[in-house]
Structure formats: structure tokens, C-alpha cells
PDB file of C-alpha atoms in Angstrom:
ATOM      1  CA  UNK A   8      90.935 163.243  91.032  1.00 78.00           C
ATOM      2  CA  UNK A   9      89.983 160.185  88.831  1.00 83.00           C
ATOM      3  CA  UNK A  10      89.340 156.658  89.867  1.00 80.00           C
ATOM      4  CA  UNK A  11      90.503 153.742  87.764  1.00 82.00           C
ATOM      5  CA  UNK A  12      89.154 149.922  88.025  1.00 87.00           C
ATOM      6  CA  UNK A  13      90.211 147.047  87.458  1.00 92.00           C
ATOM      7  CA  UNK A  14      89.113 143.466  86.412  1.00 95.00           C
ATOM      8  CA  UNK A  15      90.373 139.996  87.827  1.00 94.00           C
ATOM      9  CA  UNK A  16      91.110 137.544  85.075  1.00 95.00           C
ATOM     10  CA  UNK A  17      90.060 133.963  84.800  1.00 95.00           C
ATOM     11  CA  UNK A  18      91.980 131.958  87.121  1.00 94.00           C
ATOM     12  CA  UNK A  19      93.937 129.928  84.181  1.00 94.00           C
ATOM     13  CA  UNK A  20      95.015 132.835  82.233  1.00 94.00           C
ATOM     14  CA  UNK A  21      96.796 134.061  85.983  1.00 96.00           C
ATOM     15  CA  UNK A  22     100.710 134.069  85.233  1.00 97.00           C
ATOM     16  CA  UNK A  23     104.036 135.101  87.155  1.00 97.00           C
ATOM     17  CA  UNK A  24     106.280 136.911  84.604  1.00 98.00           C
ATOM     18  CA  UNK A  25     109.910 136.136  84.856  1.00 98.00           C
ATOM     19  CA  UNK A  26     111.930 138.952  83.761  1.00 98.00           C
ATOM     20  CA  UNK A  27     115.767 138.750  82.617  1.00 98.00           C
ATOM     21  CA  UNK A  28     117.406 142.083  82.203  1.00 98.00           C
ATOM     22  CA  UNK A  29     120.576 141.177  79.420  1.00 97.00           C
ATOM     23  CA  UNK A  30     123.129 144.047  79.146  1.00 96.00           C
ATOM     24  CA  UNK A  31     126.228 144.979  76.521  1.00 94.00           C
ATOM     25  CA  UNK A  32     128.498 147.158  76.895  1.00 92.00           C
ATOM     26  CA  UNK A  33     130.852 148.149  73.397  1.00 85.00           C
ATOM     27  CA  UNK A  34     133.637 150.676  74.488  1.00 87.00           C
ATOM     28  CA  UNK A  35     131.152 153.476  75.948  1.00 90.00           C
ATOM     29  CA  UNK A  36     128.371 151.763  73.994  1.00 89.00           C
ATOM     30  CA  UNK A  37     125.861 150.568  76.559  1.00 93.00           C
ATOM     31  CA  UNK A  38     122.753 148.643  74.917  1.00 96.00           C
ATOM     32  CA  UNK A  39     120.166 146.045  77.059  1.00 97.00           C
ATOM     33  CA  UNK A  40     116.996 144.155  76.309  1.00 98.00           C
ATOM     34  CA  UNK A  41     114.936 141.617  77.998  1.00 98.00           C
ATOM     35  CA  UNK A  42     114.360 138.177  78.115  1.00 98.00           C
ATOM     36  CA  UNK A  43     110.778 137.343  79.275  1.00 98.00           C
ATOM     37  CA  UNK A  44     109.091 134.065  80.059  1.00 98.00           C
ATOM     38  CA  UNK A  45     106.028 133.719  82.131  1.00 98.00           C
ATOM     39  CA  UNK A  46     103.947 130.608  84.057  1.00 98.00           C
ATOM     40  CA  UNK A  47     101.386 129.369  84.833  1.00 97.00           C
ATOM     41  CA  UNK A  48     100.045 130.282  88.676  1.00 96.00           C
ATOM     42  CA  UNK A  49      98.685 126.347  90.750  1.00 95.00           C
ATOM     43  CA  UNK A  50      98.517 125.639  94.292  1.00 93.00           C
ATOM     44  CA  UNK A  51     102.528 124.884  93.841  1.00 92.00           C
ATOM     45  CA  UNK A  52     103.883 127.729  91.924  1.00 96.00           C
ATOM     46  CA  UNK A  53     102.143 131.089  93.191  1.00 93.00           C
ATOM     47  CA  UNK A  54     103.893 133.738  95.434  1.00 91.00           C
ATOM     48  CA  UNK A  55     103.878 133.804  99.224  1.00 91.00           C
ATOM     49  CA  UNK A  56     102.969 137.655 100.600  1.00 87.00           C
ATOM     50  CA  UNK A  57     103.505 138.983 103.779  1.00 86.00           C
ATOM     51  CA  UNK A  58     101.810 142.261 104.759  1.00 82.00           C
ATOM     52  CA  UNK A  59     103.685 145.388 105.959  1.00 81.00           C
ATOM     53  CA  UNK A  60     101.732 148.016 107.721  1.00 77.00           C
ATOM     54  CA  UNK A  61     103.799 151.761 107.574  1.00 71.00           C
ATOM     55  CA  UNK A  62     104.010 153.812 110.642  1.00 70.00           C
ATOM     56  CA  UNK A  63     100.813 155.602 110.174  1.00 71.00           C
ATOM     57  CA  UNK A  64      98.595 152.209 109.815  1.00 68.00           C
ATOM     58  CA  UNK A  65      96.731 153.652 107.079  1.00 70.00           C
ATOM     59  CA  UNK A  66      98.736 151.916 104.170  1.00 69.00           C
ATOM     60  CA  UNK A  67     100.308 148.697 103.563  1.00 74.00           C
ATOM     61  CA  UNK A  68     103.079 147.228 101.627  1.00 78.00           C
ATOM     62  CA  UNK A  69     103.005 143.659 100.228  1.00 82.00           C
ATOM     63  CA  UNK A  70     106.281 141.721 100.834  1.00 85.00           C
ATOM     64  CA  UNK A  71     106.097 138.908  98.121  1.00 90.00           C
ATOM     65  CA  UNK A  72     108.563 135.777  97.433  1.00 93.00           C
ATOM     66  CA  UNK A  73     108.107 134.585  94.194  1.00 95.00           C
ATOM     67  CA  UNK A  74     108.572 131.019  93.441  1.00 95.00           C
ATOM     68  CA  UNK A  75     111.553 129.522  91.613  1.00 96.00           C
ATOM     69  CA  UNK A  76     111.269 125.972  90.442  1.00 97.00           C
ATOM     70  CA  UNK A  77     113.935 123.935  89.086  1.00 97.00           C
ATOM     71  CA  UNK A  78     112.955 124.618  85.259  1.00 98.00           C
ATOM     72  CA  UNK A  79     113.779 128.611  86.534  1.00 98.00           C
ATOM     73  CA  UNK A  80     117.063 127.744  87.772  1.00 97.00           C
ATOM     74  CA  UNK A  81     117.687 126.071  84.263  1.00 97.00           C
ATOM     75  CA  UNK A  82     116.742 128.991  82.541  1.00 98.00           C
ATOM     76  CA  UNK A  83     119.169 131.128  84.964  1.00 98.00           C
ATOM     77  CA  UNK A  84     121.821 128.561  84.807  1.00 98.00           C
ATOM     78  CA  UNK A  85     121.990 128.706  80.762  1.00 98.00           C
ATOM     79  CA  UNK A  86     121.571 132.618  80.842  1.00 98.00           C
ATOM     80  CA  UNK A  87     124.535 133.353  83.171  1.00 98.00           C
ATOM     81  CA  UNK A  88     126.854 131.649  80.956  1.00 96.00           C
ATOM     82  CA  UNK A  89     127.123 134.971  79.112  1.00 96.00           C
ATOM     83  CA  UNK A  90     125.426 137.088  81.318  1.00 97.00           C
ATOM     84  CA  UNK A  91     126.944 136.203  85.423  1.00 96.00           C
ATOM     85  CA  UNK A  92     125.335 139.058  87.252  1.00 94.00           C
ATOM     86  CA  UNK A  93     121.684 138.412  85.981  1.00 96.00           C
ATOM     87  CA  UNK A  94     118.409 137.794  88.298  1.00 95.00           C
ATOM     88  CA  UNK A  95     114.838 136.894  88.005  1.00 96.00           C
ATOM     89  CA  UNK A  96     112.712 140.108  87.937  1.00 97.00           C
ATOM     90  CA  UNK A  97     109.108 139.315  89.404  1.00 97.00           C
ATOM     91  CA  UNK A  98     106.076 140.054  88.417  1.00 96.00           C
ATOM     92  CA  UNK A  99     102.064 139.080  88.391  1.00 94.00           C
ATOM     93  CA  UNK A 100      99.847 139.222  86.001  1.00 96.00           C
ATOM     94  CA  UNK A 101      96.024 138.650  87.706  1.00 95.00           C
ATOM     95  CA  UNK A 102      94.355 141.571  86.374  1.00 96.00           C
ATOM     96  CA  UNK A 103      93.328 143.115  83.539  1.00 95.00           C
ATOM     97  CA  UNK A 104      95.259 146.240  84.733  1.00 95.00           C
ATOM     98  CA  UNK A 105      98.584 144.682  85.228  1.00 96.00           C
ATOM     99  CA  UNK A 106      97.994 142.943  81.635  1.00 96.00           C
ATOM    100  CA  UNK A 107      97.085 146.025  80.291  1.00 96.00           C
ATOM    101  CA  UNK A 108     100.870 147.927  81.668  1.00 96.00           C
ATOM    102  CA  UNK A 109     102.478 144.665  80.427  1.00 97.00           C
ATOM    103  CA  UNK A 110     101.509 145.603  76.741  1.00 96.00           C
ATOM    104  CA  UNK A 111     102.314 149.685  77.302  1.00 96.00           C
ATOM    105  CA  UNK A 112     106.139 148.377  78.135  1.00 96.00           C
ATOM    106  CA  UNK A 113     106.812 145.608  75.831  1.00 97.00           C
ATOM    107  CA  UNK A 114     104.006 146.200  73.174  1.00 95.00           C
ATOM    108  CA  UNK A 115     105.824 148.382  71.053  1.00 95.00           C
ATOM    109  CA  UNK A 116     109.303 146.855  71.517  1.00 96.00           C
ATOM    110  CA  UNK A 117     111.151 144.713  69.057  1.00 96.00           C
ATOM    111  CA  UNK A 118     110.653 140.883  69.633  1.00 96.00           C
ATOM    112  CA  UNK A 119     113.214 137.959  68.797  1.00 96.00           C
ATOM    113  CA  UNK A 120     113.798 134.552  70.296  1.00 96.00           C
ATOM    114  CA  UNK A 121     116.790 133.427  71.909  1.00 97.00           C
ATOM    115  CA  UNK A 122     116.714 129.426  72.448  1.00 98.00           C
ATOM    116  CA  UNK A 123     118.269 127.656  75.661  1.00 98.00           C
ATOM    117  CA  UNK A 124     119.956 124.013  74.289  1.00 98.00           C
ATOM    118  CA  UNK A 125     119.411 121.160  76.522  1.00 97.00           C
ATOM    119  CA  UNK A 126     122.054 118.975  74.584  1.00 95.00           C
ATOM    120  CA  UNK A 127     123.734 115.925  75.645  1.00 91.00           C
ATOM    121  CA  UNK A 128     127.206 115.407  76.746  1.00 88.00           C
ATOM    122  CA  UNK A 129     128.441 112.379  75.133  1.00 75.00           C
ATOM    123  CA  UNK A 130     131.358 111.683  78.494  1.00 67.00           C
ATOM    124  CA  UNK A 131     131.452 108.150  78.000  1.00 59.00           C
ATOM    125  CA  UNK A 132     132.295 108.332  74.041  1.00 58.00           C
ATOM    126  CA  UNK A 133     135.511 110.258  74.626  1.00 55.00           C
ATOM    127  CA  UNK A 134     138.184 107.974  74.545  1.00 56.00           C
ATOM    128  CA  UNK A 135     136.159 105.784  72.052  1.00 57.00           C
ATOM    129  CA  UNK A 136     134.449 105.346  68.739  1.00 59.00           C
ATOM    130  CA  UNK A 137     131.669 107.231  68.670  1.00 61.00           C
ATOM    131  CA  UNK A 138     128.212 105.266  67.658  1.00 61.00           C
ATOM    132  CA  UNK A 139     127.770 104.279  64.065  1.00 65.00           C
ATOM    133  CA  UNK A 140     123.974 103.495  62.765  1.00 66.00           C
ATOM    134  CA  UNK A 141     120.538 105.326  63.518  1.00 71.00           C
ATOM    135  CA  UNK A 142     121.093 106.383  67.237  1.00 74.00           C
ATOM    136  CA  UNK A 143     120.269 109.959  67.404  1.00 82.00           C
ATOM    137  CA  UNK A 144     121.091 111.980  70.830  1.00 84.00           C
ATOM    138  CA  UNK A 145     118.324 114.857  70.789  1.00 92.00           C
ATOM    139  CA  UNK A 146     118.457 118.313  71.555  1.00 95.00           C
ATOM    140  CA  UNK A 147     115.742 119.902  73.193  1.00 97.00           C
ATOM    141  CA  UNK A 148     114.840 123.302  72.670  1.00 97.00           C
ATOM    142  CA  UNK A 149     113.732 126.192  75.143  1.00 97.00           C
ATOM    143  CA  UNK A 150     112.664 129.426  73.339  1.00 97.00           C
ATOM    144  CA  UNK A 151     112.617 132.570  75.447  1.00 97.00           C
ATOM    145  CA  UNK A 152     110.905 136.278  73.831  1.00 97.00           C
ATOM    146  CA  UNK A 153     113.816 138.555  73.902  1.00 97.00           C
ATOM    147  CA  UNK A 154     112.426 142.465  73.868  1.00 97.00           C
ATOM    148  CA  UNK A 155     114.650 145.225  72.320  1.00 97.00           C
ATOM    149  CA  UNK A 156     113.638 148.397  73.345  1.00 97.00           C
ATOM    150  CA  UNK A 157     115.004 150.287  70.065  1.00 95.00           C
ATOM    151  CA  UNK A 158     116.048 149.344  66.395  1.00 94.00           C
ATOM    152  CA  UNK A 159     119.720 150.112  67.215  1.00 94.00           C
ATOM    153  CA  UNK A 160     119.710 147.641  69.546  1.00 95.00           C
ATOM    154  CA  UNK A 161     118.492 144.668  67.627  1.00 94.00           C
ATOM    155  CA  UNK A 162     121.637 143.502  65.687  1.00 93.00           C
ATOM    156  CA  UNK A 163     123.281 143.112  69.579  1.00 94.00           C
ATOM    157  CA  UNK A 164     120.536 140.532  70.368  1.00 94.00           C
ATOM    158  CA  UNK A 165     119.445 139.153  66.900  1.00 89.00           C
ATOM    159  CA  UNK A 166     121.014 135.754  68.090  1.00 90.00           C
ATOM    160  CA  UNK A 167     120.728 134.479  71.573  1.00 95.00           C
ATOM    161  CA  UNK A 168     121.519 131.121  72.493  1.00 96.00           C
ATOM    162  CA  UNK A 169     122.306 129.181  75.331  1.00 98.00           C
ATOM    163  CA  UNK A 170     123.741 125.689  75.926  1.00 97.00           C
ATOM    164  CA  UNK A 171     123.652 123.522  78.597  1.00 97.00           C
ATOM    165  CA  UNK A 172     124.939 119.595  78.918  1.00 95.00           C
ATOM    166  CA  UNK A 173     122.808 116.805  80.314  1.00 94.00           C
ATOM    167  CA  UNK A 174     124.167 113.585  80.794  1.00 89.00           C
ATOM    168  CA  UNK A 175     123.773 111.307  77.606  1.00 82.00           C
ATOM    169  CA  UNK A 176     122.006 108.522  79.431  1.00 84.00           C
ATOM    170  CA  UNK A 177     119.453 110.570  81.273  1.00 90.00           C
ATOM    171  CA  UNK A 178     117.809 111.609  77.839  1.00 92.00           C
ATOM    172  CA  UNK A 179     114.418 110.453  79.271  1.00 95.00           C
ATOM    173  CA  UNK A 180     114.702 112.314  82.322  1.00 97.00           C
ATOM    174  CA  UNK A 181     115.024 115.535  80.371  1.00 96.00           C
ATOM    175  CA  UNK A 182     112.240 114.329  78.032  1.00 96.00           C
ATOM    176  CA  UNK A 183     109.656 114.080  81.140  1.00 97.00           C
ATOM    177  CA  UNK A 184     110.799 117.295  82.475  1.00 97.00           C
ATOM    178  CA  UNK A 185     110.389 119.256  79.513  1.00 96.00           C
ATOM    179  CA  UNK A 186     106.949 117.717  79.162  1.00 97.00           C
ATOM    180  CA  UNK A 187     105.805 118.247  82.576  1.00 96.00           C
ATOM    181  CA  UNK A 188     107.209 122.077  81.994  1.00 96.00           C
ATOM    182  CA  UNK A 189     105.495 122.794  78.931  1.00 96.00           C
ATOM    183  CA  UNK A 190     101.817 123.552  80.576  1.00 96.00           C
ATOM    184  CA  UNK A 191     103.024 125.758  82.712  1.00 97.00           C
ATOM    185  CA  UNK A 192     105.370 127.653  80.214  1.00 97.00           C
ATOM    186  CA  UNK A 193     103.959 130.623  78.508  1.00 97.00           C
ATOM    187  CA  UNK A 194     105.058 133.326  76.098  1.00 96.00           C
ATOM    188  CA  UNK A 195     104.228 136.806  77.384  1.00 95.00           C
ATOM    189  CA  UNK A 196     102.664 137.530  73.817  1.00 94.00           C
ATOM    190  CA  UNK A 197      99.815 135.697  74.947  1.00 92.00           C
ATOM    191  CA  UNK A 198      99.270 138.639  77.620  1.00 91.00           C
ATOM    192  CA  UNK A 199      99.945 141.613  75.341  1.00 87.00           C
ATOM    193  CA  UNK A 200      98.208 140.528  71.988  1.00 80.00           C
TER     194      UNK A 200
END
């Protein structure tokens, strides 16, 4: 028998990768890829694990609750618009070993970006002129990694997108909460260079 080791990684580069599985189906066509995000493990967003000891007392299993913050449940929200039945898939990344089977599953997969829309719903101009002059409403931008496991699939999932509608007058609100996300939101590439 062999022995493997592993290393821990440096506290900042620790992540919890959130995992989207996105499925097709074309007549008896069936094709799927995922959409994978991951961020940033603090004292607030980190999973809670609760040790299970088998019958024999000799090994454990790990119960773990991993935490879903309200930029997560944006991501779902604009995700099951086309895709209902989808969940968060968990994982952590503190090793060098769990890094290292990161890149063996997604390394050699096909990689395009699907964008969530954060785009405001102008309620209060619908029964009126719209404004004239230089007032711009922005839309923000989320990009998400989208892995295809096989050429044939990549034409299915070439062009994600997403919308969602924020109120036109809390522009600012969005604005902060995108920039308090952004630190904490990472691009799995970063693990499997």
C-alpha cells in the first residue's frame, strides 16, 4: 500500500467552491456542464462541521453546512430562471490535494463565461416619458466559468446569460453590494492554473 500527503495552503488562498450542475435535454439528446464560482473562506463565510462517529468508532464522517450568503442566493435566483431544479454543490478547497483533484476534473474541460445581469427595472417610467439627457441606468455584470465536459457540448452553452431586475432607485445599493462581493468572489481558474 502507498501513502499520499498533503499540504495546507495559505490561509487567503482557502476557498469554498460553489458548484452549479446546468442540464439540456434535445429529444433523447441529454448534454450538461457546470457553472463554477468559488469564495473566499473569513470568520463569516466558512462551513460549520459536525462529527459522525460509525458503529465501529474507528472512523468518522464529517457532516458539513456550507454557507450561503445573499450574493449565493442571487446567483441561484438568476440561474433558476432557466434552470428550476438546480442546487449549490459544495466543496473546499484548503489543501494542495483538493486543489490538485480540482484541476484533474475541470482542467481539461472546455471553459466559457455565462454573465448574470443585475439590470434595473425602470417601474415608475411606465406610464410616462421615459428620461431624455445624460442619465444612464447601469447594468452590472456577474461572470460565472461555465465548464463543458466535451466539444459537442459547447455550442449548447456557448451563451449563458441571466437577468435579474433591481429596483431603479436602489442603483447604489446594488453598487455597494457588488463592491463588498468582489473580494470574496473568485474564479476557480485561479485554483487549477
Amino acid at each position: 500500500m502507498e501513502t499520499d500527503g498533503f499540504k495546507f495552503l495559505d490561509f487567503e488562498s482557502w476557498r469554498i467552491v460553489k458548484t452549479i450542475r446546468i442540464e439540456k435535454q434535445f429529444g433523447s439528446r441529454y448534454v450538461w456542464a457546470d457553472l463554477v464560482y468559488t469564495r473566499s473562506v473569513s470568520a463569516d463565510y466558512q462551513w460549520k462541521s459536525e462529527k459522525v462517529q460509525n458503529s465501529q468508532g474507528f472512523f468518522c464522517d464529517i457532516k458539513k453546512e456550507y454557507p450561503e450568503d445573499d450574493f449565493d442566493k442571487v446567483v441561484l435566483k438568476a440561474v433558476r430562471q432557466d434552470y428550476p431544479d438546480v442546487h449549490f454543490q459544495n466543496a473546499d478547497v484548503y489543501t494542495d490535494w483538493e486543489a490538485d483533484s480540482f484541476k484533474r476534473l475541470y482542467g481539461k474541460q472546455f471553459k466559457e463565461i455565462a454573465v448574470i445581469y443585475l439590470q434595473p427595472f425602470l417601474d415608475g417610467y411606465g406610464n410616462g416619458p421615459f428620461p431624455q439627457g445624460n442619465r444612464e441606468f447601469p447594468i452590472f455584470r456577474i461572470p460565472l466559468d461555465i465548464y463543458i465536459p466535451c466539444e459537442d457540448f459547447n455550442p449548447f452553452f456557448a451563451n449563458e446569460g441571466y437577468t435579474l431586475y433591481y429596483n431603479y432607485g436602489m442603483e447604489e445599493e446594488v453598487r455597494a453590494f457588488i463592491k463588498n462581493i468582489k473580494p470574496t468572489f473568485h474564479s476557480l481558474e485561479e485554483i487549477i492554473q
